[in-house]
Amino acid sequence: MLGDVRPSASRRSWWLREALAAEAATAPHLASAAAAPPLRGTITADLVIVGGGYTGLWTALRAAELEPGARVVLLEADICGGGPSGRNGGFATNWWDEYPTLVERYGGDGARAVGQAIEGAVDELGTFCAEHGIDAWYTKAGSLTASAAPAQDDAWLASLEKLRRDGLGDRLVPLSADEVASRVRSPVFRAGVFMPGAATVQPAALARGLRRVALERGVTIAEGTEVIELDGQRPGWLGSVGARARRAPARRGNGQGFRPVRIRTRSSAGDGEVLAGAAVLGLNAWAAAWPWFGRRLVTWSSYIVLTEPIPDRLADLGWTGGEGLADARFTLHYLRTTPDGRIALGGGGGRAGFGGRIGAAFTDDLGDVRRAAAGLRRLFPSLADVRIEDAWGGPIDITADHLPWFGSIPGRPIHVGHGYSGNGVAPAVVGGRILAAKGLERADDPVLALPLASGRPPRPFPPEPARYVGARLIREAAVRRESMEELERDPGAVLREVSRLPRRLGYHLGPD
Ligand SMILES: Cc1cc2nc3c(=O)[nH]c(=O)nc-3n(C[C@H](O)[C@H](O)[C@H](O)COP(=O)(O)OP(=O)(O)OC[C@H]3O[C@@H](n4cnc5c(N)ncnc54)[C@H](O)[C@@H]3O)c2cc1C
């Protein structure tokens, strides 16, 4: 099945290769590196954005919309969409399946408002793509979670009951085993739950489309430009291990004695510098290397395998509706189809990184790819002969409550958005609005009334090396426990208890 396919940082994801080829054919002037040349020398900006994934790009677009004359500069170490925004599964799901956590964190009204904002973001993705001619295969066909073992049955019950009680029962619809089978037939699927408000996209086509519109709106984008120093701080995976940032002096008054954010960069063109009124950091897992955030993020790898086109086999499975699909493990498998009849499947485990280091473990791990391929075989044994044509991985940014944080560095006009915990496609739309409003000091922007815009920073994790060792141990226990449960074997008290440890310690992570 896997043949000689190997994941490698040196090869772009299939999504991104496709998106770049389409871009070169349809908008060669914007596709070329000359449209977003690396930074050289010193420039000034009203708002500087670091990171050219969804968070940075939506922020840039929203900032250009809020203040058309503002000088907005976006710096990206690779190319826009080179990170997880061009490598993810393309599931644009809402947060109703996380509703109990939302209520716990934001209260009843806050949870409803946040849930509705993310729900709206899924629709906005579709509208935006249609308005700007972005062919990102936006398909709003919902998302199906199916139990694939008795231990996974009713994993969604708590969300379902709470939603019903609050009059939101239509957001997640329980399905019988027969109803699941009418959407997709698998010998291991049992009952399930359907999220009608979910969509899928071609993730890299979306990222590159956002880049195109940002350029058209006058945003200056510098690709191949790595930020090496920000406001006197430097990233470093050793530096982040238990390090505490020096507290920067507070911003003083309105312009009087104001100290701009100073950024130093490195690129093939030479050294660069940006002096800006405010900064937004959309760094995803790379944020863990910066001293401000290291303790509040665990970096985690996630891998995807992509099959050859098999439209006839999909028809045999009855899976032709375009809906996203997942099992109900904590170490879940998620699958979706493509217009040419492929399956992209991700997940099945992943691994924690050490400190803030984003190295080869996030892009080149054959073991995790094998695990993903094994997941596909288990869910659809009839596809055992189907060729896997590509595989790739990327880092995700996990917080203690599995929700992103849109906050600010105390006393400085530096705003950050990260911690999507593997669910950033739709939330980044809202995140971009929040971050642009903060960066341009639009205190009256209604998006800032969302509790998501003012939440406290996520709870810290234990310092390294305890964080790394603990995460590896718990992950191993969780994967083994869930694999044994799939075989309907008792994992035993030790595996069960170790895998539950994060929950016992108050983190919203790991199986229950
Ligand atoms: C395999 C995989 C599958 C996933 N599947 C899904 C899914 O189906 N649905 C979903 O909602 N989410 C999914 N996610 C998560 C989703 O991709 C992310 O939440 C989302 O892309 C985050 O966007 P971002 O802009 O914050 O981060 P990114 O896209 O990672 O962008 C951050 C950018 O910052 C740049 N950068 C870092 N450091 C520097 C620096 N010092 N200087 C300059 N630039 C820098 C990086 O190069 C990168 O391009 C998945 C993630 C992975 C890895």
mmCIF file of N, CA and C and ligand atoms in Angstrom, residues 50-56 75-79 81-93 225-228 235 282-286 290 302-304 334 392-397 417-418 420-428, ligand 1:
data_model
loop_
_atom_site.group_PDB
_atom_site.id
_atom_site.type_symbol
_atom_site.label_atom_id
_atom_site.label_comp_id
_atom_site.label_asym_id
_atom_site.label_seq_id
_atom_site.Cartn_x
_atom_site.Cartn_y
_atom_site.Cartn_z
ATOM 1 N N VAL A 50 3.980 38.385 11.495
ATOM 2 C CA VAL A 50 4.983 37.330 11.312
ATOM 3 C C VAL A 50 4.240 36.008 11.137
ATOM 4 N N GLY A 51 4.492 35.351 9.993
ATOM 5 C CA GLY A 51 3.833 34.071 9.707
ATOM 6 C C GLY A 51 2.866 34.211 8.547
ATOM 7 N N GLY A 52 3.114 33.439 7.487
ATOM 8 C CA GLY A 52 2.262 33.510 6.297
ATOM 9 C C GLY A 52 1.379 32.293 6.149
ATOM 10 N N GLY A 53 0.783 31.863 7.265
ATOM 11 C CA GLY A 53 -0.264 30.836 7.215
ATOM 12 C C GLY A 53 -1.616 31.536 7.311
ATOM 13 N N TYR A 54 -2.650 30.754 7.631
ATOM 14 C CA TYR A 54 -3.996 31.356 7.685
ATOM 15 C C TYR A 54 -4.073 32.511 8.687
ATOM 16 N N THR A 55 -3.446 32.349 9.862
ATOM 17 C CA THR A 55 -3.567 33.389 10.890
ATOM 18 C C THR A 55 -3.001 34.705 10.388
ATOM 19 N N GLY A 56 -1.767 34.647 9.858
ATOM 20 C CA GLY A 56 -1.132 35.866 9.384
ATOM 21 C C GLY A 56 -1.874 36.458 8.192
ATOM 22 N N LEU A 75 5.790 38.944 7.088
ATOM 23 C CA LEU A 75 7.085 38.264 6.939
ATOM 24 C C LEU A 75 6.898 36.753 7.094
ATOM 25 N N GLU A 76 7.408 35.992 6.143
ATOM 26 C CA GLU A 76 7.256 34.540 6.189
ATOM 27 C C GLU A 76 8.607 33.890 5.886
ATOM 28 N N ALA A 77 9.034 32.990 6.750
ATOM 29 C CA ALA A 77 10.341 32.353 6.598
ATOM 30 C C ALA A 77 10.413 31.502 5.330
ATOM 31 N N ASP A 78 9.311 30.845 5.002
ATOM 32 C CA ASP A 78 9.243 29.944 3.838
ATOM 33 C C ASP A 78 8.465 30.676 2.745
ATOM 34 N N ILE A 79 7.464 30.013 2.153
ATOM 35 C CA ILE A 79 6.520 30.728 1.293
ATOM 36 C C ILE A 79 5.169 30.667 2.001
ATOM 37 N N GLY A 81 1.811 29.537 3.041
ATOM 38 C CA GLY A 81 1.212 28.206 2.887
ATOM 39 C C GLY A 81 2.240 27.093 2.945
ATOM 40 N N GLY A 82 3.510 27.414 3.143
ATOM 41 C CA GLY A 82 4.543 26.367 3.246
ATOM 42 C C GLY A 82 4.430 25.570 4.542
ATOM 43 N N GLY A 83 3.815 26.156 5.551
ATOM 44 C CA GLY A 83 3.614 25.470 6.835
ATOM 45 C C GLY A 83 2.316 24.672 6.829
ATOM 46 N N PRO A 84 1.794 24.344 8.008
ATOM 47 C CA PRO A 84 0.580 23.536 8.082
ATOM 48 C C PRO A 84 -0.630 24.106 7.324
ATOM 49 N N SER A 85 -0.684 25.412 7.091
ATOM 50 C CA SER A 85 -1.826 25.937 6.329
ATOM 51 C C SER A 85 -1.844 25.377 4.906
ATOM 52 N N GLY A 86 -0.704 24.903 4.425
ATOM 53 C CA GLY A 86 -0.697 24.263 3.106
ATOM 54 C C GLY A 86 -0.513 22.764 3.189
ATOM 55 N N ARG A 87 -0.661 22.212 4.377
ATOM 56 C CA ARG A 87 -0.416 20.767 4.544
ATOM 57 C C ARG A 87 -1.536 20.048 5.283
ATOM 58 N N ASN A 88 -2.531 20.794 5.765
ATOM 59 C CA ASN A 88 -3.507 20.169 6.674
ATOM 60 C C ASN A 88 -4.553 19.345 5.938
ATOM 61 N N GLY A 89 -5.483 18.772 6.708
ATOM 62 C CA GLY A 89 -6.502 17.906 6.114
ATOM 63 C C GLY A 89 -7.588 18.662 5.368
ATOM 64 N N GLY A 90 -7.670 19.973 5.608
ATOM 65 C CA GLY A 90 -8.691 20.764 4.923
ATOM 66 C C GLY A 90 -10.075 20.657 5.522
ATOM 67 N N PHE A 91 -10.172 20.158 6.759
ATOM 68 C CA PHE A 91 -11.467 20.114 7.440
ATOM 69 C C PHE A 91 -11.754 21.494 8.025
ATOM 70 N N ALA A 92 -12.835 22.109 7.604
ATOM 71 C CA ALA A 92 -13.257 23.360 8.240
ATOM 72 C C ALA A 92 -14.435 22.999 9.142
ATOM 73 N N THR A 93 -14.112 22.633 10.356
ATOM 74 C CA THR A 93 -15.183 22.209 11.271
ATOM 75 C C THR A 93 -15.485 23.348 12.237
ATOM 76 N N THR A 225 11.866 35.086 4.442
ATOM 77 C CA THR A 225 12.382 36.074 5.389
ATOM 78 C C THR A 225 12.099 35.614 6.812
ATOM 79 N N GLU A 226 13.138 35.196 7.481
ATOM 80 C CA GLU A 226 12.970 34.647 8.828
ATOM 81 C C GLU A 226 13.171 35.731 9.887
ATOM 82 N N VAL A 227 12.250 35.814 10.804
ATOM 83 C CA VAL A 227 12.402 36.754 11.919
ATOM 84 C C VAL A 227 13.329 36.116 12.952
ATOM 85 N N ILE A 228 14.425 36.805 13.230
ATOM 86 C CA ILE A 228 15.394 36.227 14.172
ATOM 87 C C ILE A 228 15.422 36.979 15.504
ATOM 88 N N PRO A 235 14.307 33.573 19.323
ATOM 89 C CA PRO A 235 13.792 32.220 19.531
ATOM 90 C C PRO A 235 14.934 31.252 19.778
ATOM 91 N N GLY A 282 1.630 35.079 14.036
ATOM 92 C CA GLY A 282 0.816 33.910 13.691
ATOM 93 C C GLY A 282 1.774 32.768 13.410
ATOM 94 N N LEU A 283 2.373 32.255 14.461
ATOM 95 C CA LEU A 283 3.537 31.367 14.328
ATOM 96 C C LEU A 283 3.222 29.898 14.494
ATOM 97 N N ASN A 284 1.981 29.579 14.866
ATOM 98 C CA ASN A 284 1.622 28.169 15.079
ATOM 99 C C ASN A 284 2.628 27.535 16.039
ATOM 100 N N ALA A 285 3.073 26.317 15.751
ATOM 101 C CA ALA A 285 3.946 25.587 16.680
ATOM 102 C C ALA A 285 5.316 26.251 16.851
ATOM 103 N N TRP A 286 5.717 27.045 15.869
ATOM 104 C CA TRP A 286 7.014 27.733 15.971
ATOM 105 C C TRP A 286 7.013 28.722 17.151
ATOM 106 N N TRP A 290 9.712 30.716 21.191
ATOM 107 C CA TRP A 290 9.881 32.089 21.686
ATOM 108 C C TRP A 290 9.633 32.096 23.183
ATOM 109 N N SER A 302 1.816 15.692 13.098
ATOM 110 C CA SER A 302 0.625 15.076 12.517
ATOM 111 C C SER A 302 0.929 14.772 11.049
ATOM 112 N N TYR A 303 0.530 13.601 10.594
ATOM 113 C CA TYR A 303 0.877 13.159 9.233
ATOM 114 C C TYR A 303 -0.377 12.790 8.435
ATOM 115 N N ILE A 304 -0.251 12.957 7.122
ATOM 116 C CA ILE A 304 -1.347 12.643 6.199
ATOM 117 C C ILE A 304 -0.832 11.719 5.100
ATOM 118 N N TYR A 334 -8.720 11.062 10.566
ATOM 119 C CA TYR A 334 -9.691 11.881 9.837
ATOM 120 C C TYR A 334 -9.435 11.689 8.353
ATOM 121 N N TRP A 392 2.896 13.356 3.960
ATOM 122 C CA TRP A 392 3.625 14.509 4.492
ATOM 123 C C TRP A 392 3.148 14.786 5.920
ATOM 124 N N GLY A 393 3.950 15.573 6.620
ATOM 125 C CA GLY A 393 3.584 15.889 7.998
ATOM 126 C C GLY A 393 3.823 17.351 8.319
ATOM 127 N N GLY A 394 3.425 17.724 9.514
ATOM 128 C CA GLY A 394 3.637 19.099 9.976
ATOM 129 C C GLY A 394 3.389 19.189 11.471
ATOM 130 N N PRO A 395 3.778 20.320 12.040
ATOM 131 C CA PRO A 395 3.594 20.489 13.482
ATOM 132 C C PRO A 395 2.253 21.120 13.844
ATOM 133 N N ILE A 396 1.689 20.695 14.957
ATOM 134 C CA ILE A 396 0.522 21.395 15.496
ATOM 135 C C ILE A 396 0.839 21.915 16.904
ATOM 136 N N ASP A 397 0.076 22.892 17.307
ATOM 137 C CA ASP A 397 0.347 23.685 18.515
ATOM 138 C C ASP A 397 -0.726 23.408 19.568
ATOM 139 N N GLY A 417 -1.662 34.851 18.020
ATOM 140 C CA GLY A 417 -2.744 33.894 17.841
ATOM 141 C C GLY A 417 -2.158 32.536 17.524
ATOM 142 N N HIS A 418 -2.294 31.627 18.461
ATOM 143 C CA HIS A 418 -1.826 30.262 18.216
ATOM 144 C C HIS A 418 -2.511 29.318 19.205
ATOM 145 N N TYR A 420 -4.176 26.370 18.064
ATOM 146 C CA TYR A 420 -5.383 25.800 17.446
ATOM 147 C C TYR A 420 -5.528 24.305 17.742
ATOM 148 N N SER A 421 -4.471 23.697 18.163
ATOM 149 C CA SER A 421 -4.508 22.284 18.567
ATOM 150 C C SER A 421 -5.015 21.374 17.454
ATOM 151 N N GLY A 422 -4.644 21.704 16.228
ATOM 152 C CA GLY A 422 -5.007 20.843 15.091
ATOM 153 C C GLY A 422 -6.343 21.189 14.477
ATOM 154 N N ASN A 423 -6.930 22.324 14.847
ATOM 155 C CA ASN A 423 -8.211 22.737 14.270
ATOM 156 C C ASN A 423 -8.162 24.244 14.029
ATOM 157 N N GLY A 424 -7.504 24.622 12.919
ATOM 158 C CA GLY A 424 -7.291 26.049 12.693
ATOM 159 C C GLY A 424 -7.897 26.596 11.420
ATOM 160 N N VAL A 425 -8.429 25.733 10.543
ATOM 161 C CA VAL A 425 -8.873 26.220 9.235
ATOM 162 C C VAL A 425 -9.977 27.272 9.384
ATOM 163 N N ALA A 426 -11.036 26.939 10.103
ATOM 164 C CA ALA A 426 -12.113 27.923 10.305
ATOM 165 C C ALA A 426 -11.775 28.920 11.424
ATOM 166 N N PRO A 427 -11.250 28.465 12.580
ATOM 167 C CA PRO A 427 -10.996 29.430 13.659
ATOM 168 C C PRO A 427 -10.035 30.565 13.274
ATOM 169 N N ALA A 428 -9.117 30.316 12.334
ATOM 170 C CA ALA A 428 -8.168 31.371 11.964
ATOM 171 C C ALA A 428 -8.863 32.552 11.281
HETATM 172 C C1 LIG B 1 -0.988 17.287 9.125
HETATM 173 C C2 LIG B 1 -1.916 18.343 9.649
HETATM 174 C C3 LIG B 1 -3.278 18.208 9.449
HETATM 175 C C4 LIG B 1 -4.156 19.175 9.933
HETATM 176 N N1 LIG B 1 -5.484 19.070 9.624
HETATM 177 C C5 LIG B 1 -6.337 20.061 9.960
HETATM 178 C C6 LIG B 1 -7.694 20.041 9.520
HETATM 179 O O1 LIG B 1 -8.112 19.148 8.772
HETATM 180 N N2 LIG B 1 -8.512 21.040 9.925
HETATM 181 C C7 LIG B 1 -8.061 22.066 10.717
HETATM 182 O O2 LIG B 1 -8.861 22.940 11.065
HETATM 183 N N3 LIG B 1 -6.763 22.150 11.083
HETATM 184 C C8 LIG B 1 -5.893 21.184 10.726
HETATM 185 N N4 LIG B 1 -4.571 21.287 11.064
HETATM 186 C C9 LIG B 1 -4.123 22.482 11.791
HETATM 187 C C10 LIG B 1 -4.028 23.697 10.867
HETATM 188 O O3 LIG B 1 -3.242 23.378 9.743
HETATM 189 C C11 LIG B 1 -3.419 24.873 11.627
HETATM 190 O O4 LIG B 1 -4.154 25.095 12.813
HETATM 191 C C12 LIG B 1 -3.406 26.154 10.805
HETATM 192 O O5 LIG B 1 -2.807 25.950 9.557
HETATM 193 C C13 LIG B 1 -2.698 27.240 11.594
HETATM 194 O O6 LIG B 1 -2.434 28.343 10.769
HETATM 195 P P1 LIG B 1 -1.291 29.338 11.208
HETATM 196 O O7 LIG B 1 -1.277 30.434 10.227
HETATM 197 O O8 LIG B 1 -1.501 29.700 12.623
HETATM 198 O O9 LIG B 1 0.018 28.458 11.154
HETATM 199 P P2 LIG B 1 0.981 28.009 9.935
HETATM 200 O O10 LIG B 1 0.243 27.667 8.732
HETATM 201 O O11 LIG B 1 1.895 26.979 10.506
HETATM 202 O O12 LIG B 1 1.802 29.301 9.658
HETATM 203 C C14 LIG B 1 2.833 29.736 10.520
HETATM 204 C C15 LIG B 1 3.937 30.240 9.636
HETATM 205 O O13 LIG B 1 4.913 30.914 10.426
HETATM 206 C C16 LIG B 1 6.142 30.777 9.765
HETATM 207 N N5 LIG B 1 7.211 31.093 10.713
HETATM 208 C C17 LIG B 1 7.551 30.412 11.828
HETATM 209 N N6 LIG B 1 8.585 31.001 12.454
HETATM 210 C C18 LIG B 1 8.906 32.084 11.717
HETATM 211 C C19 LIG B 1 9.894 33.104 11.845
HETATM 212 N N7 LIG B 1 10.758 33.115 12.866
HETATM 213 N N8 LIG B 1 9.965 34.066 10.904
HETATM 214 C C20 LIG B 1 9.085 34.086 9.864
HETATM 215 N N9 LIG B 1 8.130 33.138 9.694
HETATM 216 C C21 LIG B 1 8.039 32.161 10.612
HETATM 217 C C22 LIG B 1 6.143 29.332 9.312
HETATM 218 O O14 LIG B 1 7.044 29.124 8.249
HETATM 219 C C23 LIG B 1 4.686 29.130 8.909
HETATM 220 O O15 LIG B 1 4.477 29.273 7.521
HETATM 221 C C24 LIG B 1 -3.657 20.304 10.643
HETATM 222 C C25 LIG B 1 -2.292 20.440 10.856
HETATM 223 C C26 LIG B 1 -1.418 19.463 10.367
HETATM 224 C C27 LIG B 1 0.048 19.629 10.582
#
